[in-house]
Coordinates of C-alpha atoms in Angstrom, one line a residue:
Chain A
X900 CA -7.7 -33.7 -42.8
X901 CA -8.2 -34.5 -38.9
X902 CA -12.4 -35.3 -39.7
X903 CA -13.8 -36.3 -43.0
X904 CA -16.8 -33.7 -43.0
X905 CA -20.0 -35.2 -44.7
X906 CA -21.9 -33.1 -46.6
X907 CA -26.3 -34.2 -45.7
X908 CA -26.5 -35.1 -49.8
X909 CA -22.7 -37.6 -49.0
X910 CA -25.3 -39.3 -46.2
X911 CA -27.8 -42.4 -46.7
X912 CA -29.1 -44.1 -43.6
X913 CA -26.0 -45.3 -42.2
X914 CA -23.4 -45.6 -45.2
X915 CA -21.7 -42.1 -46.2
X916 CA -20.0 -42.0 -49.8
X917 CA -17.8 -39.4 -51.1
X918 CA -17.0 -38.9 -54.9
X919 CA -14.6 -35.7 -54.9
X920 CA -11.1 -36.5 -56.1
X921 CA -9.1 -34.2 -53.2
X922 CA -10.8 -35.9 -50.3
X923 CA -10.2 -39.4 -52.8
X924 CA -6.4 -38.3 -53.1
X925 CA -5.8 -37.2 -49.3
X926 CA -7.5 -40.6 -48.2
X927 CA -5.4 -42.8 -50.4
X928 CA -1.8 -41.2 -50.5
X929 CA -2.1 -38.7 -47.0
X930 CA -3.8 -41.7 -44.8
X931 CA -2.8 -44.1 -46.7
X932 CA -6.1 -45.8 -45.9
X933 CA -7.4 -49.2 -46.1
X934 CA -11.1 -51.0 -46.3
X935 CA -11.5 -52.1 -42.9
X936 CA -9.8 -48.8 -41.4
X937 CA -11.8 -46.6 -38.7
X938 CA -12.0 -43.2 -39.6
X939 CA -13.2 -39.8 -37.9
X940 CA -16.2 -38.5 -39.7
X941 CA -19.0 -35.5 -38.7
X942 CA -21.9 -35.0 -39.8
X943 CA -22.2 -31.2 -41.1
X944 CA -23.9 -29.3 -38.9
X945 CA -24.1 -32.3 -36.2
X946 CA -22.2 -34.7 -34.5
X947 CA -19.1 -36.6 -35.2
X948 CA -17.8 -40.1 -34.5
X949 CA -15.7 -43.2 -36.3
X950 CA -16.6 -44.8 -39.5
X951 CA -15.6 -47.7 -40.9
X952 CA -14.4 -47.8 -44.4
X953 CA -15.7 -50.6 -46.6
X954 CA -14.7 -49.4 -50.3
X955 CA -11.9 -47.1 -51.3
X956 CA -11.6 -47.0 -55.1
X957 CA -10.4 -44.4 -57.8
X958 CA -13.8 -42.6 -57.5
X959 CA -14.9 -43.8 -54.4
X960 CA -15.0 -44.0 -50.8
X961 CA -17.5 -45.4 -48.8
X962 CA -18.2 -45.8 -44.7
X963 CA -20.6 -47.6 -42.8
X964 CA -21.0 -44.7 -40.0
X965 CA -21.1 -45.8 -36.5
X966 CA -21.7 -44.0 -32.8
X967 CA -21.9 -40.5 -34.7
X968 CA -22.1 -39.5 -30.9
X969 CA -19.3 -36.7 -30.2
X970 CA -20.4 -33.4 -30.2
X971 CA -17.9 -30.7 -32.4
X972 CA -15.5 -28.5 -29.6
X973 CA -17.3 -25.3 -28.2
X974 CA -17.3 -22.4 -30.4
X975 CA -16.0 -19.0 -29.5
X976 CA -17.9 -16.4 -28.6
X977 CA -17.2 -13.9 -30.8
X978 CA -18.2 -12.3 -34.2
X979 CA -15.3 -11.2 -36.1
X980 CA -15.7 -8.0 -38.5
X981 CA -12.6 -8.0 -40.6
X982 CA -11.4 -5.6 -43.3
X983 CA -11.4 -7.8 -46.4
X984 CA -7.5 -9.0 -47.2
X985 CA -6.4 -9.4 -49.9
X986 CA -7.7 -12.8 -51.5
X987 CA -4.5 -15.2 -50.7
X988 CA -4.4 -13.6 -47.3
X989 CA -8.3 -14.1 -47.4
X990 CA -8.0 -17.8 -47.9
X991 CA -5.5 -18.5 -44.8
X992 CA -7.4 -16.5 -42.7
X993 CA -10.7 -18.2 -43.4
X994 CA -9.0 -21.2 -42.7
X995 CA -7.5 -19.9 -39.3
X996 CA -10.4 -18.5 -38.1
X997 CA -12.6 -21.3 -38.6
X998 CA -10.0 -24.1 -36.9
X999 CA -10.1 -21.4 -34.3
X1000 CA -14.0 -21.9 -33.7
X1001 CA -15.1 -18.5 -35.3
X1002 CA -18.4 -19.0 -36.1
X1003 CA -19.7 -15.3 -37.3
X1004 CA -17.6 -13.7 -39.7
X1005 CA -18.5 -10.5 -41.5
X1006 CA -16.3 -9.1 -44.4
X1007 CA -16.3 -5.7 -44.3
X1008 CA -15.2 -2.7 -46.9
X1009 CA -13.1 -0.1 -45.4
X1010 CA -11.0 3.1 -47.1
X1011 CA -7.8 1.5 -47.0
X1012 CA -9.5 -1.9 -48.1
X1013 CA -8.8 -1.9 -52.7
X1014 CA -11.7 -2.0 -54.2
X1015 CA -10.5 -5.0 -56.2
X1016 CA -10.4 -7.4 -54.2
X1017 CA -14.1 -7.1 -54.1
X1018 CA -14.0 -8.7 -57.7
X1019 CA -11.6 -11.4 -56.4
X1020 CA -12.4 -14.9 -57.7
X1021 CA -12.1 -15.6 -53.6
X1022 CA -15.2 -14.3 -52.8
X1023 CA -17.3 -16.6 -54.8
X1024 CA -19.5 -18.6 -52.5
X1025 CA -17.9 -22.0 -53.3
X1026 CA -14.2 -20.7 -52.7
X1027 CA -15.3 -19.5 -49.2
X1028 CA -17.0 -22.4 -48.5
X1029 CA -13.7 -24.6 -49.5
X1030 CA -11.8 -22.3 -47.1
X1031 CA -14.1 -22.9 -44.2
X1032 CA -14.1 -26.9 -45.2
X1033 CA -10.6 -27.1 -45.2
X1034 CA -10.6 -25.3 -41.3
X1035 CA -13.4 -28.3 -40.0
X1036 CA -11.5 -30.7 -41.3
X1037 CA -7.9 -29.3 -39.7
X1038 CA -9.8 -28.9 -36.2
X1039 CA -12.5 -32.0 -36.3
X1040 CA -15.8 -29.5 -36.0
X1041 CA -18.6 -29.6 -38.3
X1042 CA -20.6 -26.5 -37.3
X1043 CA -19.9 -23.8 -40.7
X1044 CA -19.1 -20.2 -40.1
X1045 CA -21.3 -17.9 -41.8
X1046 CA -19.6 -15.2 -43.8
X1047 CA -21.2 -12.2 -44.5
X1048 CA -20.2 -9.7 -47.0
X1049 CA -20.4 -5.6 -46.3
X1050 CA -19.5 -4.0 -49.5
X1051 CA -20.1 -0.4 -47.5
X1052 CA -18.5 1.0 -44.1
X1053 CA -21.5 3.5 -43.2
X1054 CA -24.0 0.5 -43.8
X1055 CA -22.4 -1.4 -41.4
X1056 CA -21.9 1.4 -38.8
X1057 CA -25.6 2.8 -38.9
X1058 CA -27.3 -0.5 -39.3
X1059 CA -25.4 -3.9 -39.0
X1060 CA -22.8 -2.5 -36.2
X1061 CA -25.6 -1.1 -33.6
X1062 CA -27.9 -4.9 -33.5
X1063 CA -24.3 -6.2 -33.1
X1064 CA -23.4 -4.4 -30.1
X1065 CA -26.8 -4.8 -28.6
X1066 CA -25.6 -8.1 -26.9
X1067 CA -21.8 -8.0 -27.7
X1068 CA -18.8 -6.0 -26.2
X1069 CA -17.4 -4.4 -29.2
X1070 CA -13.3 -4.0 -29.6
X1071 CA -11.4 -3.1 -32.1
X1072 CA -7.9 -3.8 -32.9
X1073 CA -5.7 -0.7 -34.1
X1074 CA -2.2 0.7 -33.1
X1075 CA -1.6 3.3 -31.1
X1076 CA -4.7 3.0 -28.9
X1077 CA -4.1 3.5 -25.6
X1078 CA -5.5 0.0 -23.7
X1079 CA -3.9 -3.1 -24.5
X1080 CA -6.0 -6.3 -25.8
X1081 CA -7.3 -7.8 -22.8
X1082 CA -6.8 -11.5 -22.1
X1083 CA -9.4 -14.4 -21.3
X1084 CA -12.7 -12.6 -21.3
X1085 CA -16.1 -13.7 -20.8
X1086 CA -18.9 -12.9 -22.6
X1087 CA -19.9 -12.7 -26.4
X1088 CA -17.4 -10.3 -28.5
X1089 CA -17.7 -8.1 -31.5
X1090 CA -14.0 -8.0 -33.0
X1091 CA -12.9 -5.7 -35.5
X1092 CA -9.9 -5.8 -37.5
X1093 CA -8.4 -3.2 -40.2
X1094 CA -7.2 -3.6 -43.3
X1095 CA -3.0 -3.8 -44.2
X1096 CA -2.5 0.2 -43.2
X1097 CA -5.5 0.3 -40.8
X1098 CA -8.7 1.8 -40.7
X1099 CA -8.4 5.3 -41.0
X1100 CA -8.8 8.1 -38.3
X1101 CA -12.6 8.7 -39.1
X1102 CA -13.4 5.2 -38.9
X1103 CA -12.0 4.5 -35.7
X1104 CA -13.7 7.5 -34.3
X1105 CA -16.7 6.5 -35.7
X1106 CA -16.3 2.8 -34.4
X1107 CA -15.7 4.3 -30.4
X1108 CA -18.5 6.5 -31.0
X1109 CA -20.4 4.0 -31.7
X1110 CA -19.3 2.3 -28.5
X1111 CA -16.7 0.0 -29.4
X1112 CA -13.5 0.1 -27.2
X1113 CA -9.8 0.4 -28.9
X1114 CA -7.0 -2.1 -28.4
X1115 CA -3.8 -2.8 -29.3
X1116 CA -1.5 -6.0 -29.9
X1117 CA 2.0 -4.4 -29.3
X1118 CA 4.6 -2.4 -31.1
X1119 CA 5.1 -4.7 -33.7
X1120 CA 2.8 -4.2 -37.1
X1121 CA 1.6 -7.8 -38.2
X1122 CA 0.0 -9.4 -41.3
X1123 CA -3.8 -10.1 -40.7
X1124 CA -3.5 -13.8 -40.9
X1125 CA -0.8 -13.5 -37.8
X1126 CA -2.9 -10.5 -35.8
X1127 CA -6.6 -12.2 -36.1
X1128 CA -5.0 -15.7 -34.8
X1129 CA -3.3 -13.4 -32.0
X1130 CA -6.2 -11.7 -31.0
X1131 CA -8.1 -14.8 -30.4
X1132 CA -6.0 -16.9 -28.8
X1133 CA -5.2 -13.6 -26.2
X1134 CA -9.1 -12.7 -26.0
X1135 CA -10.4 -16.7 -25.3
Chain U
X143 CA 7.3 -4.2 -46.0
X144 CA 6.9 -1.6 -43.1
X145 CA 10.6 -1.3 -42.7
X146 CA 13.5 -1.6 -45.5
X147 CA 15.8 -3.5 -43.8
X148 CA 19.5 -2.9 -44.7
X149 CA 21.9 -5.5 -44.8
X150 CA 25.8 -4.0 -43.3
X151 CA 26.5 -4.5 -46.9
X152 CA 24.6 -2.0 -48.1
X153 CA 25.1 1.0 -46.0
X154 CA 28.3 3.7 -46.6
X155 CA 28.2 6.1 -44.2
X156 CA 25.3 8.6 -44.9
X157 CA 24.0 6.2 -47.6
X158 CA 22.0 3.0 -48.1
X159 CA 21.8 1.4 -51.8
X160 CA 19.7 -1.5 -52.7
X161 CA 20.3 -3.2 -55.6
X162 CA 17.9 -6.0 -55.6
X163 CA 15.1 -6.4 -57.6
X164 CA 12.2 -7.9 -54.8
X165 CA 12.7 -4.4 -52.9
X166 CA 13.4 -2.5 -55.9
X167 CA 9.9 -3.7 -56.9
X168 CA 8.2 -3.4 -53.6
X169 CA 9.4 0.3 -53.8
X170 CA 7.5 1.3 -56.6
X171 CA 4.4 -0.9 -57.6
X172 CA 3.3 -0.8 -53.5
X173 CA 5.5 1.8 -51.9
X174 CA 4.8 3.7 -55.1
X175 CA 7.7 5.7 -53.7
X176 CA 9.4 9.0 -55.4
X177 CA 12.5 10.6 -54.8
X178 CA 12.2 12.7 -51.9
X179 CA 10.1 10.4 -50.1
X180 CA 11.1 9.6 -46.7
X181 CA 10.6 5.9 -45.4
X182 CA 11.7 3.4 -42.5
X183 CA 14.4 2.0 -42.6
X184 CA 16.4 -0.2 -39.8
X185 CA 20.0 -1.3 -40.0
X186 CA 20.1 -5.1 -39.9
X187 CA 21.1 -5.8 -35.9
X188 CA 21.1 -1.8 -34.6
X189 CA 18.6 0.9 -34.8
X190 CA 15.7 2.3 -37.1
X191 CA 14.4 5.3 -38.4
X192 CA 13.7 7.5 -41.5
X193 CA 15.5 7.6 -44.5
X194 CA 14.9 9.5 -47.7
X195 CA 15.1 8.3 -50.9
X196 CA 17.1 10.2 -52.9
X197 CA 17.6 8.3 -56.5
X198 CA 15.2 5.3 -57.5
X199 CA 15.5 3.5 -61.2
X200 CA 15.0 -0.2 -62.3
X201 CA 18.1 -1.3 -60.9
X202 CA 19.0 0.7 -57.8
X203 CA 17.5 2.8 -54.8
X204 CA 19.5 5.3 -52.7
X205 CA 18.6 6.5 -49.5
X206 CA 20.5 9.3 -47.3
X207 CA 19.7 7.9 -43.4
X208 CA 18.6 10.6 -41.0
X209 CA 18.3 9.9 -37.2
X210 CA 18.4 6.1 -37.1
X211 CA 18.0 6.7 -33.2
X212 CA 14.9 4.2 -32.6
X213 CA 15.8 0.4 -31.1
X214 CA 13.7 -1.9 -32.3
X215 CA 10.6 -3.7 -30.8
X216 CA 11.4 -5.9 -27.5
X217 CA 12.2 -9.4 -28.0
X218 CA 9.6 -12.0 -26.9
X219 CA 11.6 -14.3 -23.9
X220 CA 11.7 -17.4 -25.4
X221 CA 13.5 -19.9 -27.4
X222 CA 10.8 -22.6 -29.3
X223 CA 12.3 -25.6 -30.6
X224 CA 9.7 -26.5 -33.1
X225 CA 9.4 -30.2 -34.8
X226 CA 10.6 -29.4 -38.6
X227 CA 7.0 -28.9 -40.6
X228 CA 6.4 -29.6 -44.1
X229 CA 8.2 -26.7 -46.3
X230 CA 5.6 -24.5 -47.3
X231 CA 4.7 -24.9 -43.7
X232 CA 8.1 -24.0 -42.0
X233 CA 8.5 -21.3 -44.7
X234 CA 4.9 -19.2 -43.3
X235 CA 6.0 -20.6 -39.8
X236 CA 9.2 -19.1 -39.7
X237 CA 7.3 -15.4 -40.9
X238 CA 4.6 -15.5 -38.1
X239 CA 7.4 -16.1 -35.6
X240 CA 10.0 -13.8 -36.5
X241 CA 7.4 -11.1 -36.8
X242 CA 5.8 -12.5 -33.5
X243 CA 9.9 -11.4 -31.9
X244 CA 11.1 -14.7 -31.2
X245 CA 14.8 -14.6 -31.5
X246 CA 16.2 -17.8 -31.1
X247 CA 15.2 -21.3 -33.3
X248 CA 15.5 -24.8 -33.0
X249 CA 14.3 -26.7 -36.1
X250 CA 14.2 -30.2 -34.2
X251 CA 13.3 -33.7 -35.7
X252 CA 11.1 -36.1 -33.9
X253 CA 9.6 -39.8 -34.8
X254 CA 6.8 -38.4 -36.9
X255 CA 8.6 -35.7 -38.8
X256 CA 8.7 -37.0 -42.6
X257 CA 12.7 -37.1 -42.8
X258 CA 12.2 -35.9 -46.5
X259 CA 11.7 -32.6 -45.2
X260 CA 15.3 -32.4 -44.2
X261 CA 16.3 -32.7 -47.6
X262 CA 13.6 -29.7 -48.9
X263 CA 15.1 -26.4 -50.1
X264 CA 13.5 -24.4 -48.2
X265 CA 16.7 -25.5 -45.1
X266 CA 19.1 -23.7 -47.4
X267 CA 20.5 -21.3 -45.0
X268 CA 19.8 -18.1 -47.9
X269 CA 16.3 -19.7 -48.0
X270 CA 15.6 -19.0 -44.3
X271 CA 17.3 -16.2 -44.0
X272 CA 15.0 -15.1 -46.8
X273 CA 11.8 -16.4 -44.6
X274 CA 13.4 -14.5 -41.3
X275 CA 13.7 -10.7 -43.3
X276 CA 10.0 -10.8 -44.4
X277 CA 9.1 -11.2 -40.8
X278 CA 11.2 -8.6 -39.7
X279 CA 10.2 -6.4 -42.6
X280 CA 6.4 -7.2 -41.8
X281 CA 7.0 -6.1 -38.1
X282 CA 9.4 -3.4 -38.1
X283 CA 12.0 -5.3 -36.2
X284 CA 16.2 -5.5 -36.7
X285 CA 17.0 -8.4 -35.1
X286 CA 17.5 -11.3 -37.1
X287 CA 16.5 -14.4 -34.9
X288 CA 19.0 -17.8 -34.9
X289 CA 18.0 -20.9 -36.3
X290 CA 20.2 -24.2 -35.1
X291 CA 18.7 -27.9 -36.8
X292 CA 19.1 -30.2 -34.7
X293 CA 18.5 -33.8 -36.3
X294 CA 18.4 -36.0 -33.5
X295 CA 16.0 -36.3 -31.0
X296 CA 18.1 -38.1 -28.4
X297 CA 21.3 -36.0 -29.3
X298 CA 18.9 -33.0 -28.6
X299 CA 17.6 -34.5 -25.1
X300 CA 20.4 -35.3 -23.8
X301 CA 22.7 -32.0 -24.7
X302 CA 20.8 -29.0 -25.8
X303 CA 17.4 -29.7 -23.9
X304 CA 19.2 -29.6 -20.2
X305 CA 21.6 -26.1 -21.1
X306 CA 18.4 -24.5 -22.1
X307 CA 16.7 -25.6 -19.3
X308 CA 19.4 -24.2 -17.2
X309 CA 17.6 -20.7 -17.3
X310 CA 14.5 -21.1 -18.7
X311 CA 11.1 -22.5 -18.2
X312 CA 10.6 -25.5 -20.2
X313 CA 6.9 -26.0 -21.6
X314 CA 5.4 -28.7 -24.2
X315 CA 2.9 -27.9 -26.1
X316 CA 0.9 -31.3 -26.5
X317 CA -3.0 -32.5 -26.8
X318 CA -4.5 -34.1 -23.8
X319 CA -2.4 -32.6 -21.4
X320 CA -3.7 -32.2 -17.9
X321 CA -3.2 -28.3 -17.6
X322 CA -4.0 -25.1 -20.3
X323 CA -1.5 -23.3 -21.7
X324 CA -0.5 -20.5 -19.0
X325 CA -1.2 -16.8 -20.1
X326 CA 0.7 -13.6 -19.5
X327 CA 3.6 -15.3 -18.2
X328 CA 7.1 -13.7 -17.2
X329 CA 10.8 -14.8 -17.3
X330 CA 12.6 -17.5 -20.0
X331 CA 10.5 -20.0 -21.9
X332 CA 11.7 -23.1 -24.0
X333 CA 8.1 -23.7 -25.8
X334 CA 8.8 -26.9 -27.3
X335 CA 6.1 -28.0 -30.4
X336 CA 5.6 -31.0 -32.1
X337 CA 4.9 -32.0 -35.3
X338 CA 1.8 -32.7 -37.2
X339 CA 0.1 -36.0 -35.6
X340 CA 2.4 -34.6 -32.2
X341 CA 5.3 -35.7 -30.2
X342 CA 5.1 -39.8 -29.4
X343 CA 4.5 -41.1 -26.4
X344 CA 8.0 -42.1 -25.6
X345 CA 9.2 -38.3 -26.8
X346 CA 7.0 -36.8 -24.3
X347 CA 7.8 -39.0 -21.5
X348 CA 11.2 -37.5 -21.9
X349 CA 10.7 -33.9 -21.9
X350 CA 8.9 -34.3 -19.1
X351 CA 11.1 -36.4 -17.0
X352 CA 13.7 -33.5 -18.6
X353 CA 11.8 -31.2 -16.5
X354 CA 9.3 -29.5 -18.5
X355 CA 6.1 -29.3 -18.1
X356 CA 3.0 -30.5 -20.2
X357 CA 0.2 -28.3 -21.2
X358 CA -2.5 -28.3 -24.2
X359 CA -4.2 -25.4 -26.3
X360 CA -7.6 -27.1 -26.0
X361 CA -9.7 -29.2 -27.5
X362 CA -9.3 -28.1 -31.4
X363 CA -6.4 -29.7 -33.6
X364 CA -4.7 -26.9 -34.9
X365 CA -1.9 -26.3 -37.8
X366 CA 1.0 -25.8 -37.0
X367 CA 1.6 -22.2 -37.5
X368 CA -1.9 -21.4 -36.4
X369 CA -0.7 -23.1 -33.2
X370 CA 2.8 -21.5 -32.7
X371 CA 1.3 -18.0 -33.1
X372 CA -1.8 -19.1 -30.8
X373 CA 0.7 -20.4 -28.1
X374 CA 3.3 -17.2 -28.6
X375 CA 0.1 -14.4 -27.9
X376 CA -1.4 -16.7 -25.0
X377 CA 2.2 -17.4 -22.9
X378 CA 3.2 -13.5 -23.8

């Protein structure tokens, strides 16, 4: 936890108090923090600064917030369409992704995606949230992803897919295509990423049709949480 | 597991027999594999290739290998001497990397490692071994990378820091460093990473007077395995 992240309804006038025991616990026994201490707080959504703490208690914590003056570190420039994972993978890679500065994320249904782990406890809207918490805090921002959730392929290639490449460059990731990923671009990026196995031969065609290019990250066949970090630190 | 990869051990001439129940297990609840079946396989250190699975039961698979003429994936050119992270951490860490292809380890303690984590389990030599096949597993790869601990800092910067420097490019990944990480670099790396909360002042003052050089992965504080695989895909 690199940035306490204050919720608007933790925020009155210039004191913040939290109440939740895991942000309680990691300020007591992680930071082993004291009243009087200066801390790194943002405002959700806004910007971030020090506060001072002036009660820590079982239940507790409060700050007096002061020069809330820093603004969170630039975003990247990219909405990133991903194959839904399987929900453990799911977690770490929401958490990646946001401490990366991914700030579109849509969840997308694909063949090889099980249709399970569309009931997955994971995808409740308070889990997610958690997930992208936890990836502020690790990288001091306070600007939330939004994660969207496309329960159908051909929705998302006749409708969503089509406004998204109006003003993006769309690539997607897969073996065996021809160009490799290219490195340090400019400009706003749709990415797409396949499930474990990869989207099948229909969907890719159906994705360059649509006028996305392919790209590849190498020989070597890698879990999502390792190929998504990849791909962004290559691409930005 | 995209490759079964089989330990010296287990291989008599034409044949390969596992007997343990992890792959035993991964074989038939996600493989769902049947005799006759033909699958990849890679012989711990050499080549890969199919194999066909010839008798499968609760307690045993058998495989007759066929043309185990492919090499495995290239090698990424560096050796990272990473700070020694929290278990769980080191654990995924170790994953990401070996399935990244990096080939040679330094586990290395600093001032702000916790030296509990010496002590953890997770340094049992079967335990990283362990952590090392499911990368290689993951990525299709033979090689098994080396992982030397090295418990002293000074013992470290004064021996082993200068031989590896001997022939390679030494480069410290560290926050507010003047220059970016380089991208698409060639020849021998040392990528030396520090642990959560960084190298100390002192500590980098040495590497750099050792000869390497200083660079940063921007603005966002990142975990530590977010950041290896981050630095790995930008230097290579």
């Amino acid at each position: 936890m690199n940035l306490i992240l204050l919720d608007p309804s933790e925020v009155k006038g210039a004191y913040a108090s939290l109440t939740d025991a895991r942000r309680i616990t990691h300020l007591r026994e992680v930071h082993r923090a004291s009243v009087g201490d200066h801390l790194t707080v943002g405002l959700q959504g806004g910007h971030m600064g020090k506060a001072q703490l002036i009660e820590l208690n079982d239940t507790q914590a409060t700050f007096t917030l002061e020069n809330l003056n820093e603004l969170p570190p630039p975003p990247l420039p990219v909405h990133l369409i991903l194959a839904l994972p399987r929900p453990r993978m799911l977690a770490r890679t929401l958490e990646h992704v946001t401490a990366l500065g991914v700030k579109n994320i849509t969840l997308l249904h694909t063949k090889r995606v099980e249709k399970s782990y569309w009931q997955s406890p994971e995808l409740r809207v308070e889990k997610i949230h958690h997930h992208l918490v936890l990836g502020l805090e690790q990288s001091r921002d306070t600007l939330l992803p939004s994660v969207t959730l496309c329960k159908g392929f051909r929705p998302f290639l006749e409708e969503q897919l089509p406004e998204l490449l109006k003003e993006r460059r769309g690539l997607v990731a897969h073996p065996g295509m021809q160009n490799a990923c290219p490195r340090n671009i400019d400009g706003q990026i749709a990415l797409l990423v396949g499930p474990e196995g990869g989207f099948i031969p229909w969907e890719i065609e159906k994705l360059l049709e649509a006028g996305c290019e392919g790209m590849h990250l190498g020989p070597r066949i890698l879990r999502v949480e390792t190929a998504v970090t990849a791909l962004l630190s290559r691409l930005f």
